[in-house]
Coordinates of C-alpha atoms and ligand atoms in Angstrom, one line a residue:
X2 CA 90.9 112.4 104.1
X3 CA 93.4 114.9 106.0
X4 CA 94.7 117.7 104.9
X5 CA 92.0 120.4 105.0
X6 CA 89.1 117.3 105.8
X7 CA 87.6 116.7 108.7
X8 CA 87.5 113.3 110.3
X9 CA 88.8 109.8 109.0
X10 CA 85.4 107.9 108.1
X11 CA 84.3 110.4 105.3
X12 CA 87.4 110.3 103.5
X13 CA 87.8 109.4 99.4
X14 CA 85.8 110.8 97.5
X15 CA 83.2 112.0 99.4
X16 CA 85.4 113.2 101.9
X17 CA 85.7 116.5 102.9
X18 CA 88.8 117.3 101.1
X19 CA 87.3 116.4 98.0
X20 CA 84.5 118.7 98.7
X21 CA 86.4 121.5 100.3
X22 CA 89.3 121.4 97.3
X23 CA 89.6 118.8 94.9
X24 CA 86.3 119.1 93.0
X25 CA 86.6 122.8 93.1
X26 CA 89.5 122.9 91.7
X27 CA 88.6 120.2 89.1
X28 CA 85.7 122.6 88.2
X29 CA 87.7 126.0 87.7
X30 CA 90.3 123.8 85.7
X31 CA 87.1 122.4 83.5
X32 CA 85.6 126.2 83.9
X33 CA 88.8 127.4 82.1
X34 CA 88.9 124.9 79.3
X35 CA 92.0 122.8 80.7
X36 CA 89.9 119.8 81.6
X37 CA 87.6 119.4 78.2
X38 CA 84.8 117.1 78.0
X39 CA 85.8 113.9 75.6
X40 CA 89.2 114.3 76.9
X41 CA 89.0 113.4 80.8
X42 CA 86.8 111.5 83.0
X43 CA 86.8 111.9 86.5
X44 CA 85.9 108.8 88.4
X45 CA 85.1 109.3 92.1
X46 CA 85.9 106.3 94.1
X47 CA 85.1 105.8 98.3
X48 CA 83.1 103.1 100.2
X49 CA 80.3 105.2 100.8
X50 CA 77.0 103.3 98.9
X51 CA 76.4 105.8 96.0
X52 CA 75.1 106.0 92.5
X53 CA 76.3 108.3 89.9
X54 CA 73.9 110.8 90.1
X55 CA 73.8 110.8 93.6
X56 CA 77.8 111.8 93.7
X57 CA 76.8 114.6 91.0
X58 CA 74.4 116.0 93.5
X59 CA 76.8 116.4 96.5
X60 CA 79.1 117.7 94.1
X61 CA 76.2 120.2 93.3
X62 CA 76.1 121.2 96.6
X63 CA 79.9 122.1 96.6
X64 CA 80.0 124.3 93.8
X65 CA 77.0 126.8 94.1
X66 CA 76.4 129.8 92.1
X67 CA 78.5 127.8 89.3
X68 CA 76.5 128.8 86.3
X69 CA 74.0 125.9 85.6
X70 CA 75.0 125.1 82.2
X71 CA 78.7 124.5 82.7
X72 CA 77.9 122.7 86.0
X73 CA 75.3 120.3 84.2
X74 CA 78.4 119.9 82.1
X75 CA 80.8 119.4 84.4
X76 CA 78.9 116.9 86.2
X77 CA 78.8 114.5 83.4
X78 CA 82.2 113.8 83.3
X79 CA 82.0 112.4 86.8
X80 CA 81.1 108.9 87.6
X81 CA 81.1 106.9 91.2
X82 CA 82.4 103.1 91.9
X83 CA 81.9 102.1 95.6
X84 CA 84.8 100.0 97.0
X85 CA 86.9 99.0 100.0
X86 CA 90.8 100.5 99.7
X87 CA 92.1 97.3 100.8
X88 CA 90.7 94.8 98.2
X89 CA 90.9 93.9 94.9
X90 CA 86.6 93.4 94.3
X91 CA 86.5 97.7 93.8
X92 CA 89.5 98.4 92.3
X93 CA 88.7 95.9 89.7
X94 CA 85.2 97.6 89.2
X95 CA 87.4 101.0 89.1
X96 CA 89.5 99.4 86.1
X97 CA 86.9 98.4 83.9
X98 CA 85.3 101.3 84.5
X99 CA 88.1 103.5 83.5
X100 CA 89.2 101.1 80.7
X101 CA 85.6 101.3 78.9
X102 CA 85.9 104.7 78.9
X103 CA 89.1 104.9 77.9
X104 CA 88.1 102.6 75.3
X105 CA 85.2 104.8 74.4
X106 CA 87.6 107.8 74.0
X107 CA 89.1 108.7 70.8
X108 CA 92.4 109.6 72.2
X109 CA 95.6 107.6 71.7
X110 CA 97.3 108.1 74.6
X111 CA 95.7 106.6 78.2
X112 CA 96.5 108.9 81.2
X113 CA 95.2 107.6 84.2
X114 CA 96.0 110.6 87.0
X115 CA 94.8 108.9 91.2
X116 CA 94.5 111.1 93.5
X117 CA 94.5 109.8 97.4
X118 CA 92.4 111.6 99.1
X119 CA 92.9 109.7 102.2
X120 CA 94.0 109.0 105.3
X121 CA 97.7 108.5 105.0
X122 CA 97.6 105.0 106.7
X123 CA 95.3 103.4 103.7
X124 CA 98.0 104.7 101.1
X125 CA 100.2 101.8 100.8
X126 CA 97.4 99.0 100.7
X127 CA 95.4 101.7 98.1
X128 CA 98.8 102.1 96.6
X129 CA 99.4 98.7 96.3
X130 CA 95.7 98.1 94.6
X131 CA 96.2 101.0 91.8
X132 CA 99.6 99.2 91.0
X133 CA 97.9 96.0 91.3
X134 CA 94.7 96.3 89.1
X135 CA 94.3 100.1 87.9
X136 CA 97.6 101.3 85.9
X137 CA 97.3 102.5 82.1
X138 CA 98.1 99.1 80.5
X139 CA 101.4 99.0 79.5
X140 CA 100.2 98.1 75.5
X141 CA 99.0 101.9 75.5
X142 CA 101.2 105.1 75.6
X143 CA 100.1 107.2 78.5
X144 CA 100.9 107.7 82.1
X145 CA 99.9 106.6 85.7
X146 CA 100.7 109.3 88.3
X147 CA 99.6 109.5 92.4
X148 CA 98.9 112.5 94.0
X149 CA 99.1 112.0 97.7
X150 CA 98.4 114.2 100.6
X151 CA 100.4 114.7 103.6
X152 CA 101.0 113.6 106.6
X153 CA 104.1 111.4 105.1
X154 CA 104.6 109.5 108.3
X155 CA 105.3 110.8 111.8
X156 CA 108.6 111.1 112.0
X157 CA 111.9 110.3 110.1
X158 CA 111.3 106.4 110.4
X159 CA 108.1 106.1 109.3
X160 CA 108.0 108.8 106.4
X161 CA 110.5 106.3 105.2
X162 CA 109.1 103.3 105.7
X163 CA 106.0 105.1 103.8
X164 CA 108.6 106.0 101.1
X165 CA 109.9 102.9 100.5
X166 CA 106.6 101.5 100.7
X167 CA 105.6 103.6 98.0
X168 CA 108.9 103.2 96.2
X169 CA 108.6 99.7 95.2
X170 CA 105.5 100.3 93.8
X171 CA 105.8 103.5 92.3
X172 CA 108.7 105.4 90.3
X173 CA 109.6 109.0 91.7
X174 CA 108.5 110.6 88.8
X175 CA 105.0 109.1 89.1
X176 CA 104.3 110.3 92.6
X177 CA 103.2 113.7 93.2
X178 CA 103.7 114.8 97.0
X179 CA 101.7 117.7 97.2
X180 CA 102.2 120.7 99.7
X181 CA 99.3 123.1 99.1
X182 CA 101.7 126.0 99.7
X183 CA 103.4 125.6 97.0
X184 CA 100.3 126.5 94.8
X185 CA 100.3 129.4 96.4
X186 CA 100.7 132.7 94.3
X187 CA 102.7 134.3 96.5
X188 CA 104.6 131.5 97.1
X189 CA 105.3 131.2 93.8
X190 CA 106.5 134.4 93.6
X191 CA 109.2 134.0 95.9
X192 CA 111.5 132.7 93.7
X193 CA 111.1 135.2 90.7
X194 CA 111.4 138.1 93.7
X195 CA 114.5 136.7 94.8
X196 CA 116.7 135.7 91.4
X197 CA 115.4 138.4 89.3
X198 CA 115.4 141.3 91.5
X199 CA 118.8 143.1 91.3
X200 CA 117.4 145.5 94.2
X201 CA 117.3 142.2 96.9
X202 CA 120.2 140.1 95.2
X203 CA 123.5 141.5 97.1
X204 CA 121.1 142.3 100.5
X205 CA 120.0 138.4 100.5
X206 CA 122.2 137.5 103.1
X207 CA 123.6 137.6 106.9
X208 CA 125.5 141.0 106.5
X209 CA 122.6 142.7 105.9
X210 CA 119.3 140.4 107.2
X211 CA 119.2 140.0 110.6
X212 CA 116.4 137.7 111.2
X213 CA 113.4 136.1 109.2
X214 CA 110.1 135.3 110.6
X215 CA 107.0 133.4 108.6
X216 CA 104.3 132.6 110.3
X217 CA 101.1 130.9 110.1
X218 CA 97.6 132.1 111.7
X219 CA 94.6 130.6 112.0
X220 CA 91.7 132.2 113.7
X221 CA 89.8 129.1 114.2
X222 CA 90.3 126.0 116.1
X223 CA 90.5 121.8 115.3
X224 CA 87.0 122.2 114.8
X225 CA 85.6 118.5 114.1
X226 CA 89.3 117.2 113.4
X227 CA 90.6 117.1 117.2
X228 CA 90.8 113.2 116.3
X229 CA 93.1 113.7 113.6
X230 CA 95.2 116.9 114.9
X231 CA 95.9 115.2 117.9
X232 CA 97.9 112.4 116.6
X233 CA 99.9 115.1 115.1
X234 CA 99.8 118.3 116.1
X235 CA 100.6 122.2 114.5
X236 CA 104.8 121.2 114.0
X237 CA 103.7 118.1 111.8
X238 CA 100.3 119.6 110.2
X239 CA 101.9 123.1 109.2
X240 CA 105.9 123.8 110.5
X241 CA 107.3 120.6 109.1
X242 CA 105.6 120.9 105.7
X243 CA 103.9 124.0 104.5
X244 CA 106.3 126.6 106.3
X245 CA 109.8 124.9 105.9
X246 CA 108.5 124.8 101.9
X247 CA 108.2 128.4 102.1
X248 CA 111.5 128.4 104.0
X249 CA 113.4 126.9 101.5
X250 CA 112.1 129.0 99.3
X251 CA 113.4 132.2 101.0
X252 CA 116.8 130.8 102.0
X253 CA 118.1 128.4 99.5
X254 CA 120.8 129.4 96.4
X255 CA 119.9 129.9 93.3
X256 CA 118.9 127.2 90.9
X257 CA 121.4 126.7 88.3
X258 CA 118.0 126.6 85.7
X259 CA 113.9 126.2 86.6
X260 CA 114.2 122.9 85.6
X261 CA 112.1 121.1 88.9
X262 CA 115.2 118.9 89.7
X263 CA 117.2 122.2 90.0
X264 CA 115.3 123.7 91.9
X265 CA 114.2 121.0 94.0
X266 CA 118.2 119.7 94.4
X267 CA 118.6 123.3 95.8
X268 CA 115.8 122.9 98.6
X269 CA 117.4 119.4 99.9
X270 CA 120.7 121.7 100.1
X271 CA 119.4 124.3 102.1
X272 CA 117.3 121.5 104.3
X273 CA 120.3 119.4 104.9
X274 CA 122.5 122.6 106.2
X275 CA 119.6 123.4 109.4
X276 CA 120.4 121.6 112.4
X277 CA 118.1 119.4 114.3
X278 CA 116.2 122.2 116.3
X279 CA 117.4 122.8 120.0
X280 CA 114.8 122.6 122.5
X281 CA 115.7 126.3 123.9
X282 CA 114.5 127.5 121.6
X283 CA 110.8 125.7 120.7
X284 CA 107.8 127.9 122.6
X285 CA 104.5 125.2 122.2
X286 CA 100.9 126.6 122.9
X287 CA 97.9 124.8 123.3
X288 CA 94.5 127.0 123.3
X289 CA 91.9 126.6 126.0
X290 CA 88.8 124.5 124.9
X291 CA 91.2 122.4 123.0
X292 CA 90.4 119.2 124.9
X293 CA 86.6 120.1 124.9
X294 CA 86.4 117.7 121.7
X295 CA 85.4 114.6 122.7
X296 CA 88.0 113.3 120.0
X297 CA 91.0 114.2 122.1
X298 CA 92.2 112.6 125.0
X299 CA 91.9 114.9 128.3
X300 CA 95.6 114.6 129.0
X301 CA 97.2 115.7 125.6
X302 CA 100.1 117.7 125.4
X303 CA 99.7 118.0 121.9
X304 CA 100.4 122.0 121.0
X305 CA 98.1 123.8 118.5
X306 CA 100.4 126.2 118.6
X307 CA 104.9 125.9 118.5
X308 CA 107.2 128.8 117.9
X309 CA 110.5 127.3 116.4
X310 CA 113.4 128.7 115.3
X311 CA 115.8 127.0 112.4
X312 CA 119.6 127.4 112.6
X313 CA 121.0 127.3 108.6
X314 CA 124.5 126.5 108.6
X315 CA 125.9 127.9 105.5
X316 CA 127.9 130.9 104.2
X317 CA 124.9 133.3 104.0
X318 CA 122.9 132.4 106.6
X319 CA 124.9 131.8 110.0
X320 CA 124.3 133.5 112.8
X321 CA 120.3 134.4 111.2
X322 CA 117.7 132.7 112.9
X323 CA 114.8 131.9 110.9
X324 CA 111.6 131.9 113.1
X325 CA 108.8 129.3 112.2
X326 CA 105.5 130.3 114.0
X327 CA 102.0 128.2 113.6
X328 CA 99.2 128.8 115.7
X329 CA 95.4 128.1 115.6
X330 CA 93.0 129.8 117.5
X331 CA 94.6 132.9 117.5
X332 CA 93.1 136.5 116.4
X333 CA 93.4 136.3 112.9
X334 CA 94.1 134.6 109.8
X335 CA 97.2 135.6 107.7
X336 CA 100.5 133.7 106.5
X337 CA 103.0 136.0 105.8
X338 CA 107.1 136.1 105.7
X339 CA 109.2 138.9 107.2
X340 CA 112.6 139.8 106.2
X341 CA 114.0 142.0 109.1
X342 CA 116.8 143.8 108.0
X343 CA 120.0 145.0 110.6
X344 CA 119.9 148.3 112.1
X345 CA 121.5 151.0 110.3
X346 CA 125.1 152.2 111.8
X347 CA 125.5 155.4 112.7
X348 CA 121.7 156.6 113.9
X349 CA 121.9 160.2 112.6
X350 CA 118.1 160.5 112.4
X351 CA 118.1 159.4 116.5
X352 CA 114.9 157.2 114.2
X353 CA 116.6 153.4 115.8
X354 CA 113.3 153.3 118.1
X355 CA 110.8 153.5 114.7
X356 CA 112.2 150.5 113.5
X357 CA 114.1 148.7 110.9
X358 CA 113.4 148.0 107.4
X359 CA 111.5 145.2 106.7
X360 CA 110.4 143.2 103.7
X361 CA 107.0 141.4 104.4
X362 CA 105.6 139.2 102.1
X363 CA 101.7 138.3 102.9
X364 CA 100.8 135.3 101.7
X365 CA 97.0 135.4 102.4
X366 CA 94.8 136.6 102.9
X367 CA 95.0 139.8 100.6
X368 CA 98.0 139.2 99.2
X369 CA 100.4 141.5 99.2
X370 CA 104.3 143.2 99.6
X371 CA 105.7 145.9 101.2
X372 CA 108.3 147.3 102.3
X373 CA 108.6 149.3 105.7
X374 CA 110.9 152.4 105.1
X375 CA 111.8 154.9 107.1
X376 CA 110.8 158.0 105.6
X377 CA 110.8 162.1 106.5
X378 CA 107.4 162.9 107.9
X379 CA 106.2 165.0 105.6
X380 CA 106.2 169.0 106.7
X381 CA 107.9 171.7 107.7
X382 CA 110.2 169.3 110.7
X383 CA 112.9 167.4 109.8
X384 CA 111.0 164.3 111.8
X385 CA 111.2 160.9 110.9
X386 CA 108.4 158.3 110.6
X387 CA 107.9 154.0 109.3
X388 CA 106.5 154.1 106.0
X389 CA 105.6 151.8 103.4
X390 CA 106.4 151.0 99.8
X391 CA 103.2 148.7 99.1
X392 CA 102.3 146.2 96.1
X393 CA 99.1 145.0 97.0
X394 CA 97.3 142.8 94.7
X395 CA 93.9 144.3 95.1
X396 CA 95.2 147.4 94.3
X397 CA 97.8 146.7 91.5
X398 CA 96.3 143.3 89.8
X399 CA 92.6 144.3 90.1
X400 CA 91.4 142.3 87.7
X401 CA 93.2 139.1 87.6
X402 CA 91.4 136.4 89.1
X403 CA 94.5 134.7 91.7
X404 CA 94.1 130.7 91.1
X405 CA 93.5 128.1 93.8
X406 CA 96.5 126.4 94.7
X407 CA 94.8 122.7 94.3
X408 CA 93.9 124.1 90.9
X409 CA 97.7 124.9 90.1
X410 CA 99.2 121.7 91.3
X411 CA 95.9 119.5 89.9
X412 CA 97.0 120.9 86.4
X413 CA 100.6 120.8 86.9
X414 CA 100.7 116.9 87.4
X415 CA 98.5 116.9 84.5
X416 CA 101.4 118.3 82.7
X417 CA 104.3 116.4 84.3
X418 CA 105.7 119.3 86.5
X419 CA 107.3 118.6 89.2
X420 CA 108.6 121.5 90.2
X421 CA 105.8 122.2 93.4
X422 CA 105.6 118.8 94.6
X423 CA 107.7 117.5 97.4
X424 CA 110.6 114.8 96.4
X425 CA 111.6 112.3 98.4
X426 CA 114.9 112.9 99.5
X427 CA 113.6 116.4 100.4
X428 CA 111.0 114.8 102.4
X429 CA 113.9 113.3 104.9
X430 CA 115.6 115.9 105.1
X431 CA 112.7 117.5 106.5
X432 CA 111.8 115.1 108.9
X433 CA 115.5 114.9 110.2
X434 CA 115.0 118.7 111.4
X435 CA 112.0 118.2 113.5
X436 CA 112.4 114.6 114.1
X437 CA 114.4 114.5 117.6
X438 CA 112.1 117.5 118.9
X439 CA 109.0 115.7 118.0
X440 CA 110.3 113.0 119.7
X441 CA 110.8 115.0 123.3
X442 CA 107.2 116.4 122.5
X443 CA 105.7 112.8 122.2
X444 CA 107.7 112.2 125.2
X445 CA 106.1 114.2 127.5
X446 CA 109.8 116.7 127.9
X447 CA 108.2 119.9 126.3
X448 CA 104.8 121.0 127.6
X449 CA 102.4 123.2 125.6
X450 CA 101.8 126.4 127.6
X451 CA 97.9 127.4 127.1
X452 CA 97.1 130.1 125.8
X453 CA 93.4 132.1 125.3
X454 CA 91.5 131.0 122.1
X455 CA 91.3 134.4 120.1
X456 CA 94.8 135.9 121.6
X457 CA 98.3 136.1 119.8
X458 CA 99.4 133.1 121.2
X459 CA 101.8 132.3 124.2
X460 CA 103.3 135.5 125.7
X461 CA 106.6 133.1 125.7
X462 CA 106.8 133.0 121.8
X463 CA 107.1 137.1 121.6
X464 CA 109.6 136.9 124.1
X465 CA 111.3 133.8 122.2
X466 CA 111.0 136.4 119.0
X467 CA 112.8 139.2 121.1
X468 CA 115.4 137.0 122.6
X469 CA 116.6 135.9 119.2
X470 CA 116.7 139.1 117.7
X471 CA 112.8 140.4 116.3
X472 CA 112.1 143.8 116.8
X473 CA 108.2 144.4 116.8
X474 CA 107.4 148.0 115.5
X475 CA 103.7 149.3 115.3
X476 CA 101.2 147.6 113.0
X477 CA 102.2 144.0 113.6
Ligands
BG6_13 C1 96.2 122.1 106.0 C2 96.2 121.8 107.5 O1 97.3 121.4 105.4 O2 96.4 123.5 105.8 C3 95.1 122.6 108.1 O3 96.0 120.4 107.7 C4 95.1 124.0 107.8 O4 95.1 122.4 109.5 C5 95.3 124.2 106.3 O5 93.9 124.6 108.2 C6 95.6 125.7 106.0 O6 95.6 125.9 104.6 P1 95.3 127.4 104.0 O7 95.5 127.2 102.5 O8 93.9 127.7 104.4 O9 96.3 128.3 104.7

């Protein structure tokens, strides 16, 4: 459906998601020995008209140079049942299909795991089918879990109208929200860099940060999902979701354990102390070419491109702004976090113009961390220059392979951990940030600015940057 996929009528699964991620995924888990044959099925279901073998193919087609003999494998553990996601004629099919395996299967325990890959609008009548006709009979011990993709809703009404949708049919712990950053390794990361690094722990705070930037790239456009983007735009596809997760991440306190409540009770915290964003400070782009797509109306004002900035309310964080920046289009692809640190007093070294400290932390691509220090140049001058302390992966982890995030999060609903899913409280309190600027946007009160496909962006989101405190040094 959404997420990564491209339009609406090749959703399920032979959609693109599922081609782009979810089988992929399913394969390096199987690959790896976490998905074993005579332990899981994997049933594909959409309304396309398809056989078995002809879903196996076009899963062939998604994973070349997979050696032949674990892909002949792997693709007997997939079957295809073609139905509507609005009656009860396929998902009947679906249960008998999964029951005589399950059946067939010589383990005790039934685990059925659905995952929607789907346009967000078909979730509570497909929701309402699995619950209806599909759930691990309740004479067997096992599990039913959802995974479901965003967008949840639009704004702060309907995400929860969806929720309570979803809510009477479906028990928290059985629905896995996922947010693809938070497979990330880096993103991962965050939380072991900030509570188990002594070096960051007394700096982690407004006395010594002066402002915090993460921001999102893209060096390519809507390409063949104008339709879809523009009923929702960059603030709802990326801000609102995958960079407030990594947000959270950076800002809130620290978990009284790693159990996933704590640390999810900890993000809802954090969330619930940012004001609703003020519209001074909101740049929105929208590239040239945009409208070109035939999908999207001439006269949208939907931005491909916003520059936001979140006001935390709490102890450690007045006074910091935290920049959230998404753009597509732009010159290059990268997803990285910077921690700009406060000048230092008393500018002996005359070195204030170089530039401050800063702790970046690249997501993709490359991923990596460094620190910019300001270092003595080495030779006979007592000059000063920007250096780096650098930890990047390529260099340091050579030979680790970095997992997929759909691959993490596939194999941690597998295992019950929800730790990197979205809950639903948190969900709110997301929406209730962006909800009343979304709201002016839809409204026609904030206009996109365009901006040249292949450029930085807006001109008006550096300055934004610079007016709330960002000093750019070389090498940006
Ligand atoms: C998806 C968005 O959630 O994330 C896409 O819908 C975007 O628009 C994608 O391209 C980016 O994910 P990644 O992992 O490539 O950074």
């Amino acid at each position: 459906g959404t997420g990564h996929a491209g339009s609406r009528s090749r959703a399920g699964a032979s959609g693109d998601l599922a081609k782009k991620k979810t089988f992929p995924a399913l394969y390096h888990l199987f690959d790896q020995g976490f998905i074993q044959s005579g332990e899981v099925h994997i049933f594909g279901y959409a309304r396309s008209n398809l056989s078995d073998d002809g879903l196996r193919e076009r899963i062939r087609g998604y994973l070349k140079g997979a050696p032949e003999e674990d892909l002949s494998e792997f693709l007997q553990l997939i079957k295809y049942v073609s139905g509507s996601y609005d009656n009860g004629d396929g998902f009947g099919k679906l249960n008998k299909a999964i029951s005589e395996y399950e059946a067939s299967s010589k383990s005790e325990s039934y685990r059925r795991l659905f995952y929607l890959a789907l346009p967000p609008s078909v979730y509570p009548s497909v929701c309402k089918m699995i619950r209806t006709y599909c759930m691990n009979p309740s004479s067997h011990p096992g599990w039913t879990r959802v995974i479901v993709e965003k967008p949840f809703g639009k704004d702060l009404d309907s995400a929860e109208e969806l929720s309570a949708q979803l809510g009477e049919l479906f028990e928290e712990h059985q629905l896995y929200r996922i947010d693809h950053y938070l497979g990330k390794e880096l993103v991962q990361n965050l939380l072991v860099l900030r509570f188990a690094n002594r070096l960051f722990l007394p700096l982690w705070n407004r006395d010594n940060i002066d402002n915090i930037q993460i921001v999102f790239r893209e060096d390519f456009g809507t390409e063949g999902r104008g339709g879809y983007f523009d009923q929702y735009g960059i603030i709802r596809d990326i801000i609102q979701n995958h960079l407030l997760q990594v947000f959270c991440l950076v800002a809130m306190e620290k978990p009284v354990s790693l159990k996933p409540e704590h640390i999810r009770d900890e993000k809802v915290k954090v969330l619930q102390s940012v004001n609703p964003i003020n519209i001074e400070e909101v740049v929105l782009g929208q590239y040239d070419g945009y409208k070109d797509d035939p999908t999207v109306p001439d006269d949208s004002n939907t931005p491909t491109f916003a520059s936001v900035v979140l006001r935390v309310h709490n102890e450690r964080w007045e006074g910091v702004p935290f920049i959230l920046k998404a753009g597509k289009a732009l010159n290059s692809r990268k997803a990285e976090v910077r921690v700009q640190f406060k000048d230092v007093p008393g500018d002996i070294f005359k070195c204030k113009k170089q530039g401050r400290n800063e702790f970046v932390i690249r997501l993709q691509p490359s991923e990596a961390m460094y620190v910019k220090l300001t270092v003595k140049k080495p030779g006979l001058e007592m000059a000063t220059e920007q250096s780096e302390l650098d930890l990047s992966y390529g260099m340091r982890y050579q030979n680790v392979k970095i997992p997929e995030a759909y691959e993490r999060l596939i194999l941690d609903t597998i295992r019950g951990d929800q730790q990197h899913f979205v809950r639903r409280d948190e969900l709110k309190a997301a929406w209730q940030i962006f909800t009343p600027l979304l709201h002016d946007i839809d409204d026609g009160k904030l206009k996109a600015v365009p901006y040249q496909p292949g450029s930085r962006g807006p001109k008006e989101a550096d300055e934004l940057s610079a007016r709330v405190g960002y000093v750019q040094t070389h090498g940006y």
